[in-house]
Every structure is written in C-alpha cells, then in structure tokens.
PDB file of C-alpha atoms in Angstrom:
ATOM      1  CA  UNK A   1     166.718 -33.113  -1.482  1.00  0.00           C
ATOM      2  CA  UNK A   2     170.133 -35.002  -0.779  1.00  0.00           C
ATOM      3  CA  UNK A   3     171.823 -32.887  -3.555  1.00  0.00           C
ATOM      4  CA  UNK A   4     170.579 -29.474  -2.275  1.00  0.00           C
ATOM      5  CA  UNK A   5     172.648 -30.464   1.106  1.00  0.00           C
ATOM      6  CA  UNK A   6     175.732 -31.329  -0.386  1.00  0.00           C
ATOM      7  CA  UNK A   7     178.188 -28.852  -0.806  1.00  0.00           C
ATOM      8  CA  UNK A   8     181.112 -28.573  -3.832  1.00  0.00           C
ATOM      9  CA  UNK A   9     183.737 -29.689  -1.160  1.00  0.00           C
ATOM     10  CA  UNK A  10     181.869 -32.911  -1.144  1.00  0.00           C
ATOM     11  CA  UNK A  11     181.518 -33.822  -4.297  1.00  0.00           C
ATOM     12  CA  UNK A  12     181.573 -32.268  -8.025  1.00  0.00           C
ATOM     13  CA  UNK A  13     177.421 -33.016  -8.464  1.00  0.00           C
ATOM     14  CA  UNK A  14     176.330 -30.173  -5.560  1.00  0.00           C
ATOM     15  CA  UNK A  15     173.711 -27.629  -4.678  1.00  0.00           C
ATOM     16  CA  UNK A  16     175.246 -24.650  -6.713  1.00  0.00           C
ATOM     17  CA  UNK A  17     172.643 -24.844  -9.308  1.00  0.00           C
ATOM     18  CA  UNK A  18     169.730 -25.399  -6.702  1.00  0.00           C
ATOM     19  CA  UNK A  19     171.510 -22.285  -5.062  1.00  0.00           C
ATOM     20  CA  UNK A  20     171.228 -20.028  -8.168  1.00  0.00           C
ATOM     21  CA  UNK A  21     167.455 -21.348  -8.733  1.00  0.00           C
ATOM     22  CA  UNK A  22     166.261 -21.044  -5.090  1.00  0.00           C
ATOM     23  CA  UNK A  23     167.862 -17.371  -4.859  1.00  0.00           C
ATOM     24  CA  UNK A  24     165.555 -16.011  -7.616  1.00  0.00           C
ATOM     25  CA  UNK A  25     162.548 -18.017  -5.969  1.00  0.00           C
ATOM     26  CA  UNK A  26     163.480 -16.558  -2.605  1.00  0.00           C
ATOM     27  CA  UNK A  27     163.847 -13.004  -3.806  1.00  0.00           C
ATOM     28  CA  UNK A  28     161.035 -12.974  -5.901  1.00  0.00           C
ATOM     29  CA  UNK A  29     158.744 -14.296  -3.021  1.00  0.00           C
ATOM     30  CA  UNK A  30     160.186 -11.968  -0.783  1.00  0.00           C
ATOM     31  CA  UNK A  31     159.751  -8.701  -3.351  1.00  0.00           C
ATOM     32  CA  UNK A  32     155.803 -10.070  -3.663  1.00  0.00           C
ATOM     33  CA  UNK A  33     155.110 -10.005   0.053  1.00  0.00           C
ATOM     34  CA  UNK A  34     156.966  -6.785   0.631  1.00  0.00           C
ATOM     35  CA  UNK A  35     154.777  -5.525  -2.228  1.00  0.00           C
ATOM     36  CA  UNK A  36     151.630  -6.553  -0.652  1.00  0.00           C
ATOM     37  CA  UNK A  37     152.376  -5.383   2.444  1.00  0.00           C
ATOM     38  CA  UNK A  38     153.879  -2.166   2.114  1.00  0.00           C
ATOM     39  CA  UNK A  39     151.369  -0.483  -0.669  1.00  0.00           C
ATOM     40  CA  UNK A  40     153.124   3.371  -0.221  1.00  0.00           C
ATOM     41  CA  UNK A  41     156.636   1.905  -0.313  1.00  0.00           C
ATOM     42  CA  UNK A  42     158.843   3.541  -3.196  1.00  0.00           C
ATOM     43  CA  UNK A  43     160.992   1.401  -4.563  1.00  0.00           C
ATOM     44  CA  UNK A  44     163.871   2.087  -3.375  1.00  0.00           C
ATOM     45  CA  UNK A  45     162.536   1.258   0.044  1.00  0.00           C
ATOM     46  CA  UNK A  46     161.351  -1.962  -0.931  1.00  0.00           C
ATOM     47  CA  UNK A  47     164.399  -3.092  -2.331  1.00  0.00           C
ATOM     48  CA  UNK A  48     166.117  -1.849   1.120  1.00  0.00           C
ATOM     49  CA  UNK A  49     163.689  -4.241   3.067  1.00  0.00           C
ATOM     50  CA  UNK A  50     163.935  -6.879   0.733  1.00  0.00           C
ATOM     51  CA  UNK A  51     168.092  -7.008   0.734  1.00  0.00           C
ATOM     52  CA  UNK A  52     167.601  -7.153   4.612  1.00  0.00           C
ATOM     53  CA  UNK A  53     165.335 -10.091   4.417  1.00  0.00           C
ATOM     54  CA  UNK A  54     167.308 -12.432   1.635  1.00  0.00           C
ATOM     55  CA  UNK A  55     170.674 -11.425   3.364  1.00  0.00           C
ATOM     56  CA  UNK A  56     172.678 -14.212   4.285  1.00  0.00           C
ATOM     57  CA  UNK A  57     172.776 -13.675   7.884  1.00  0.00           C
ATOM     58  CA  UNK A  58     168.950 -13.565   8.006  1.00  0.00           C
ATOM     59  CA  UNK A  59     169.380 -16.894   6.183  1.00  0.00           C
ATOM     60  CA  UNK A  60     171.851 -18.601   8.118  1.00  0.00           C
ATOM     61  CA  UNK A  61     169.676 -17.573  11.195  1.00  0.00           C
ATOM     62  CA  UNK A  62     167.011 -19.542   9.599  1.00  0.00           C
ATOM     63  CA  UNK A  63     169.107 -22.849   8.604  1.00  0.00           C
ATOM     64  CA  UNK A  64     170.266 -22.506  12.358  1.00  0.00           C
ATOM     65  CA  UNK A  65     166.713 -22.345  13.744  1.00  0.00           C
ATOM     66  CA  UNK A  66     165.958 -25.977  11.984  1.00  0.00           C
ATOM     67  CA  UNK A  67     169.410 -27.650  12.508  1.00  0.00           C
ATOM     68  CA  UNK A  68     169.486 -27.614   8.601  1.00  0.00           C
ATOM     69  CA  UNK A  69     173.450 -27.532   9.413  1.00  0.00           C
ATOM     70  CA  UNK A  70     173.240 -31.610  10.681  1.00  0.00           C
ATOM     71  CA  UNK A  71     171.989 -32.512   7.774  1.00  0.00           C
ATOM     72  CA  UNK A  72     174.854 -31.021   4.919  1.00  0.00           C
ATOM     73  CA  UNK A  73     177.276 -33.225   3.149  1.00  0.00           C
ATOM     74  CA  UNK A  74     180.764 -32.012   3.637  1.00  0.00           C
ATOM     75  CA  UNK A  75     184.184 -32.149   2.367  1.00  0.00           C
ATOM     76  CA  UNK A  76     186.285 -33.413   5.297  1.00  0.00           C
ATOM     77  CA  UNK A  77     187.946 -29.750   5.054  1.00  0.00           C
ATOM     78  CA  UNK A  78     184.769 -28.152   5.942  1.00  0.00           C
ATOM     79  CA  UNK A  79     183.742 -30.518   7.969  1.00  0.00           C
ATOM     80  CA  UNK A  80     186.663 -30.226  10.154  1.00  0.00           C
ATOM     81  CA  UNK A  81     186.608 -26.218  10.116  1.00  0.00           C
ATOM     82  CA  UNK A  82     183.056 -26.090  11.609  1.00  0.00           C
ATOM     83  CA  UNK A  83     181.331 -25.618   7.538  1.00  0.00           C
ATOM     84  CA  UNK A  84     177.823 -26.814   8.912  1.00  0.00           C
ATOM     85  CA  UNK A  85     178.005 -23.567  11.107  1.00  0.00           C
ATOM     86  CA  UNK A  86     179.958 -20.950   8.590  1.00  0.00           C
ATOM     87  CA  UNK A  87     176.817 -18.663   7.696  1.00  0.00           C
ATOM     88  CA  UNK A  88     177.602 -18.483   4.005  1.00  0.00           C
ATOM     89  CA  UNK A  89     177.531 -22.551   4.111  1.00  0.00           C
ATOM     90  CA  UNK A  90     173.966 -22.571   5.602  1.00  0.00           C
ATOM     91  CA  UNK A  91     172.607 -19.418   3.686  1.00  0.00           C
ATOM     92  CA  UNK A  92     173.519 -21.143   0.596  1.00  0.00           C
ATOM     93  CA  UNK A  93     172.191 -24.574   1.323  1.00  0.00           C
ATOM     94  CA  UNK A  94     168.388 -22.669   2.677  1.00  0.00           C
ATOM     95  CA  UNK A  95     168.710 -21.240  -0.836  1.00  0.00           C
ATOM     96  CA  UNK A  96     169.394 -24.646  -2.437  1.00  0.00           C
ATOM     97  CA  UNK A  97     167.092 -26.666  -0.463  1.00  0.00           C
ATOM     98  CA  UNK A  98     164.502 -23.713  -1.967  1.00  0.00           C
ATOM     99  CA  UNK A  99     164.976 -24.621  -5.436  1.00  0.00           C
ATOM    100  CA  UNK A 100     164.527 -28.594  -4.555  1.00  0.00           C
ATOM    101  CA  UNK A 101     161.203 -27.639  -3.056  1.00  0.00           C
ATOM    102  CA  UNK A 102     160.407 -25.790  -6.196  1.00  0.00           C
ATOM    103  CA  UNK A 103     161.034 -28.625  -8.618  1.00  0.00           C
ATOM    104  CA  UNK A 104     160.003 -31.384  -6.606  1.00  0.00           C
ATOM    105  CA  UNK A 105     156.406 -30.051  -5.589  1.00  0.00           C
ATOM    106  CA  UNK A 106     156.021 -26.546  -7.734  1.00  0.00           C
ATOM    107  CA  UNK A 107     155.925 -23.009  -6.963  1.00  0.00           C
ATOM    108  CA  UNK A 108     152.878 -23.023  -4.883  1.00  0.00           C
ATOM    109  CA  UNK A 109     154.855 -25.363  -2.076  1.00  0.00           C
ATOM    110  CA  UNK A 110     158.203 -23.499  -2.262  1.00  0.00           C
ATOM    111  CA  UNK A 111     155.874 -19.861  -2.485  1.00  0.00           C
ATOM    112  CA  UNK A 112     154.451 -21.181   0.876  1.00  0.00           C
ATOM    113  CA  UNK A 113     157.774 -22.735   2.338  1.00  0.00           C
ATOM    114  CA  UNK A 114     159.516 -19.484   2.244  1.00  0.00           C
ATOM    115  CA  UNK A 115     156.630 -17.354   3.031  1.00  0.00           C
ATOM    116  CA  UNK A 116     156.156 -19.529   6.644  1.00  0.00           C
ATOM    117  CA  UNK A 117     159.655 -19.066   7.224  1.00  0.00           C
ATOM    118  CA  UNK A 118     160.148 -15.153   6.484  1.00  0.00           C
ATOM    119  CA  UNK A 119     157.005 -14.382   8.000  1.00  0.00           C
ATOM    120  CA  UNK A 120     157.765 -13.241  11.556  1.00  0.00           C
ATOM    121  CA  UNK A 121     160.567 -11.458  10.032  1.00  0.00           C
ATOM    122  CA  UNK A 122     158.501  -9.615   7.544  1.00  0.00           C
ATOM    123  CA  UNK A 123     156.108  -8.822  10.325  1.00  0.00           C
ATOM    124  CA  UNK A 124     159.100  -7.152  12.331  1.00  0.00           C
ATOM    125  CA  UNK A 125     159.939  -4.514   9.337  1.00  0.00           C
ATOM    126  CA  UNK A 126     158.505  -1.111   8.981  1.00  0.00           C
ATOM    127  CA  UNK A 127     158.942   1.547   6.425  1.00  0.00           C
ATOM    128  CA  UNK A 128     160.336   3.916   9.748  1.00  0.00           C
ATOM    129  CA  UNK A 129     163.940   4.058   9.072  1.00  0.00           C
ATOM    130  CA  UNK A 130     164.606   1.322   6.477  1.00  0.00           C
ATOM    131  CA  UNK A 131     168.297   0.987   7.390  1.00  0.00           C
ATOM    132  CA  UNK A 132     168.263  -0.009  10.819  1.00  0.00           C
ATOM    133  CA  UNK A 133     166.399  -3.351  12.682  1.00  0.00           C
ATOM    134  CA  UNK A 134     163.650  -2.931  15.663  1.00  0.00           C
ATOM    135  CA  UNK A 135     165.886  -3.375  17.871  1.00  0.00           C
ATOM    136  CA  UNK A 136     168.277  -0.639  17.307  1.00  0.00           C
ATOM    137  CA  UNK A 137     165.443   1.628  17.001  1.00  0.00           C
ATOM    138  CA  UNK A 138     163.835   1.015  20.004  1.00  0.00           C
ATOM    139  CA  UNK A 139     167.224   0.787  21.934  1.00  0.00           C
ATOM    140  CA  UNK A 140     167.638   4.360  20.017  1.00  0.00           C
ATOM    141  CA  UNK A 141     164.478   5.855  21.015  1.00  0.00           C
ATOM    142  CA  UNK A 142     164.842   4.722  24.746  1.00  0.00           C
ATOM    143  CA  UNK A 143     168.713   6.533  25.050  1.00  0.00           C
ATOM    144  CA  UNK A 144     167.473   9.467  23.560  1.00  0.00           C
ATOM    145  CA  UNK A 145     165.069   9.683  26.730  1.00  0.00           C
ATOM    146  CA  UNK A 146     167.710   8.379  28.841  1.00  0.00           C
ATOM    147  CA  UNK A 147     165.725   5.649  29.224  1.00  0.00           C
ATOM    148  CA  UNK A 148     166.972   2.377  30.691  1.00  0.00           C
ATOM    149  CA  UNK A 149     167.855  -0.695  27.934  1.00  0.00           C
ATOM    150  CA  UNK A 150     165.182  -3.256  26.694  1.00  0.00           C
ATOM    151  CA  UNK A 151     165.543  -6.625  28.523  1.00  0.00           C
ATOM    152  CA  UNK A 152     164.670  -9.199  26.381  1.00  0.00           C
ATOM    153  CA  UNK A 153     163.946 -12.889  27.904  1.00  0.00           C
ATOM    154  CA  UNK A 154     162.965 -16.319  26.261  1.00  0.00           C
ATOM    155  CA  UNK A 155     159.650 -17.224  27.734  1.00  0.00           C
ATOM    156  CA  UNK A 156     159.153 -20.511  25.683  1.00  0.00           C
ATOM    157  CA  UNK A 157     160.204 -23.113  22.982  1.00  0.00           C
ATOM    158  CA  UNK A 158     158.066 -25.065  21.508  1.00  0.00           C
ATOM    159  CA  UNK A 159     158.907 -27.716  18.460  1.00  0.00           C
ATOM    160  CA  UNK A 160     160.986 -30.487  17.320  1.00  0.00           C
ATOM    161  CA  UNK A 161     164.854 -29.615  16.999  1.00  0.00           C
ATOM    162  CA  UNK A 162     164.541 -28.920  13.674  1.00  0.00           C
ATOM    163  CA  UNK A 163     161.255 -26.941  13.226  1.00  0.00           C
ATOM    164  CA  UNK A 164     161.555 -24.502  16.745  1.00  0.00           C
ATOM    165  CA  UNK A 165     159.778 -21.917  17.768  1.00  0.00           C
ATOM    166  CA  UNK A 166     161.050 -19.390  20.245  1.00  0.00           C
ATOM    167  CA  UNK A 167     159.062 -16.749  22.201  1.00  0.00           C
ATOM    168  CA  UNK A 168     160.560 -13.615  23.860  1.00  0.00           C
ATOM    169  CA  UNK A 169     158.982 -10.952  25.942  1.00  0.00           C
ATOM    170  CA  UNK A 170     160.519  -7.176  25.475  1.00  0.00           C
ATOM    171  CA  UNK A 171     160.531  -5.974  28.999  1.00  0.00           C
ATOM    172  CA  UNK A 172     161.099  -1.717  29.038  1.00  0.00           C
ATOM    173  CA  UNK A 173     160.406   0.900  31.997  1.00  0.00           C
ATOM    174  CA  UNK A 174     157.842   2.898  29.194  1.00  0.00           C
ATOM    175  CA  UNK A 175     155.441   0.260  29.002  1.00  0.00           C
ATOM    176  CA  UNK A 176     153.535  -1.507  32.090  1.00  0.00           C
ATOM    177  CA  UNK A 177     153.067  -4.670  29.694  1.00  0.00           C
ATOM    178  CA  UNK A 178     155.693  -6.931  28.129  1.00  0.00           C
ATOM    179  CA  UNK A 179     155.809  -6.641  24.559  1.00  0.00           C
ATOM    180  CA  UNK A 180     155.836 -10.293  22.991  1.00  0.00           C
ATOM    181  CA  UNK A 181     157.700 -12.117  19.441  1.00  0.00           C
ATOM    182  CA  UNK A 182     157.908 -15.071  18.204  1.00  0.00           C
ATOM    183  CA  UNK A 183     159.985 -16.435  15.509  1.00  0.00           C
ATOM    184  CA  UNK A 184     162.207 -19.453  14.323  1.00  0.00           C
ATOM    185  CA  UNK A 185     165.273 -18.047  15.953  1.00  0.00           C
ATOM    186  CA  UNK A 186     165.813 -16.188  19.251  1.00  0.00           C
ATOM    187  CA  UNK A 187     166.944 -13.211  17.038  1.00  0.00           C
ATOM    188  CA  UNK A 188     163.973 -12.651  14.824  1.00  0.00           C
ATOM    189  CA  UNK A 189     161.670 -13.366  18.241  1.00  0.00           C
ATOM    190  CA  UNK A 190     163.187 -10.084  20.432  1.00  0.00           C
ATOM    191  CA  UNK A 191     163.422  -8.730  16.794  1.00  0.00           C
ATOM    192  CA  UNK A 192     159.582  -8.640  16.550  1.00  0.00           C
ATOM    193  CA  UNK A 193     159.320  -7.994  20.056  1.00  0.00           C
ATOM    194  CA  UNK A 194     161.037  -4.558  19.968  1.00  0.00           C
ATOM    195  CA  UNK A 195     158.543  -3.571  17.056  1.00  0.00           C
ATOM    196  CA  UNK A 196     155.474  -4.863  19.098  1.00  0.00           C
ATOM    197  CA  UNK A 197     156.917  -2.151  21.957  1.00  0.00           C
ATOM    198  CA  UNK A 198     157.702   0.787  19.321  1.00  0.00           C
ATOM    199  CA  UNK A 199     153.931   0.688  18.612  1.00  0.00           C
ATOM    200  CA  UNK A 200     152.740   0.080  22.082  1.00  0.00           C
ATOM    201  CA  UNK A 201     154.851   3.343  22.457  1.00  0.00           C
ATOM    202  CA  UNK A 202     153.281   4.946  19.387  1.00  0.00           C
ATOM    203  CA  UNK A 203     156.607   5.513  17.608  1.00  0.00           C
ATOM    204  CA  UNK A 204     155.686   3.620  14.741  1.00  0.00           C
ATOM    205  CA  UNK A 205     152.009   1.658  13.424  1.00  0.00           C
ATOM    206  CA  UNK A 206     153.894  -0.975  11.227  1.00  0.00           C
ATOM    207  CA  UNK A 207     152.341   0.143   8.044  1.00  0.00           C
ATOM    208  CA  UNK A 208     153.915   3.474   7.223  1.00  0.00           C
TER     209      UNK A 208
END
C-alpha cells in the first residue's frame, strides 16, 4: 500500500504502474455496473456515463472525501506546491491505491472497493441528457419555469476523517418535501439530491 501513495517526485520506485493497473480495474468495474444498470443504454451512452464517472475530478473528489491526500509521499517540490491537493495527484494515487487492493486481496475486494465508493455516484446518473450532471438539470428545468434556485444544505456527517459520509437535503419551491443524498463528498451528496427532486418532479424515473 506504501508504494501506491508515493508519487515519482518522491522517489524512482512509485505508483505509476499501480496507476496504469488500477485504471483498467476501475474502468472495467465501472463499464460492468453501468451495464447492469442501464439495460437500454446504447453504447455510446454508456461510454458517456462511464467517462463521467472515472474522470479525474470525480476521483479527486473521492481521495478528498477520505483524506487519501495526508497519506501521499511527496517530493519536497510537490509537497511545497500543495501536490496532496492538485486533483491529478489524488486521482492518480485512488487509481494506484486500486491496483494495490487488486493484488494484495484479488479482484473480488478491489470489484467491491470501487463499487462502495462509486455507488452514490452511479445512483445520481440517468440516461436523460447524458452530458450534463443532476444538478444542472434540475437548476435547468427550474429557470425554464422561472422557478427560484435549488438550496442545497448539509444536514449531517457521519464517519471517521477518512471514511465520511455527508448528507444534503435539496430544498426547491416545486416540491413540499426536501429531496435527500448522500455520498462521500458534499458534491456527489446535493449531486444525488437534485436527481431524487427531478423524479419527485416526474422529469426523469432514473432508469430511462
């Protein structure tokens, strides 16, 4: 595990391999569950969704959401530039840190490691205008009805530092509930959120 935190500015023995490895285990987990839950999706479509989930802003919102960014070994360069927080540092190292999972307890364990992680994600996606987020939608839907914006609030946290949890209730003027989200970062909790609302609204049923 030490090597899949240590970045080439650290030493010359780094993650770069683990990178390469956990990048095909990561995109191949993601294409499977994409598969399975989208069973009309051409394939074009699924290879929109699953860009959007491997991206490394997706990823770097992950590393962020377990403080994976404390734990990486550093040139003193990096370390002095703020690396543990540059998004292509932390994508890189989730992907690396995949691969050690993979050959230190199998595919099973890194299958189920990436599938806890993208879950709430995944569960935010429909097949409803591939290109753009539930959040943008709804925020779309609600100004074409000249609608006020969503308000979005953190309700809870629960976890260790590392391992969090965040909760977020989509508040809208349609709606006389809350919608609710959770996820490992605030982002992918109002992200999940606004898709809860879009089919309280009936916009969208997640599935088509």
């Amino acid at each position: 595990m030490v090597l899949a935190l240590t970045h080439r500015s650290f030493a010359g023995r780094n993650n770069e391999r683990l990178e390469f490895l956990g990048d095909a285990i990561l995109n191949f987990v993601a294409g499977e569950a994409l598969f399975e839950r989208f069973p009309q999706a051409r394939e074009g479509q699924l290879s929109r969704l699953r860009a959007r989930l491997v991206k490394g802003e997706t990823l770097a919102v992950l590393a962020r959401g377990f403080g994976l960014g404390e734990y990486l070994r550093l040139g003193s360069g990096e370390l002095k530039s703020g690396g543990f927080r540059r998004e292509s540092i932390l994508a890189d190292a989730l992907e690396a840190l995949i691969g050690a999972i993979y050959l230190d307890a199998g595919m099973e364990a890194a299958k189920a490691r990436v599938t806890a992680w993208l879950t709430s994600e995944i569960e935010s996606l429909t097949l409803v205008d591939t290109n753009k987020d539930p959040k943008t939608r709804l925020q779309e839907f609600l100004q074409s009805r000249g609608c006020e914006l969503p308000r979005y609030e953190v309700v809870d946290i629960q976890g260790e530092p590392h391992c969090r949890v965040f909760f977020v209730e989509c508040e809208i003027t349609l709606l006389n509930e809350k919608s609710r989200g959770q996820g490992v970062s605030r982002r992918i909790a109002e992200q999940v959120a606004a898709a809860a609302a879009l089919i309280a609204l009936g916009v969208e049923n997640g599935h088509d």
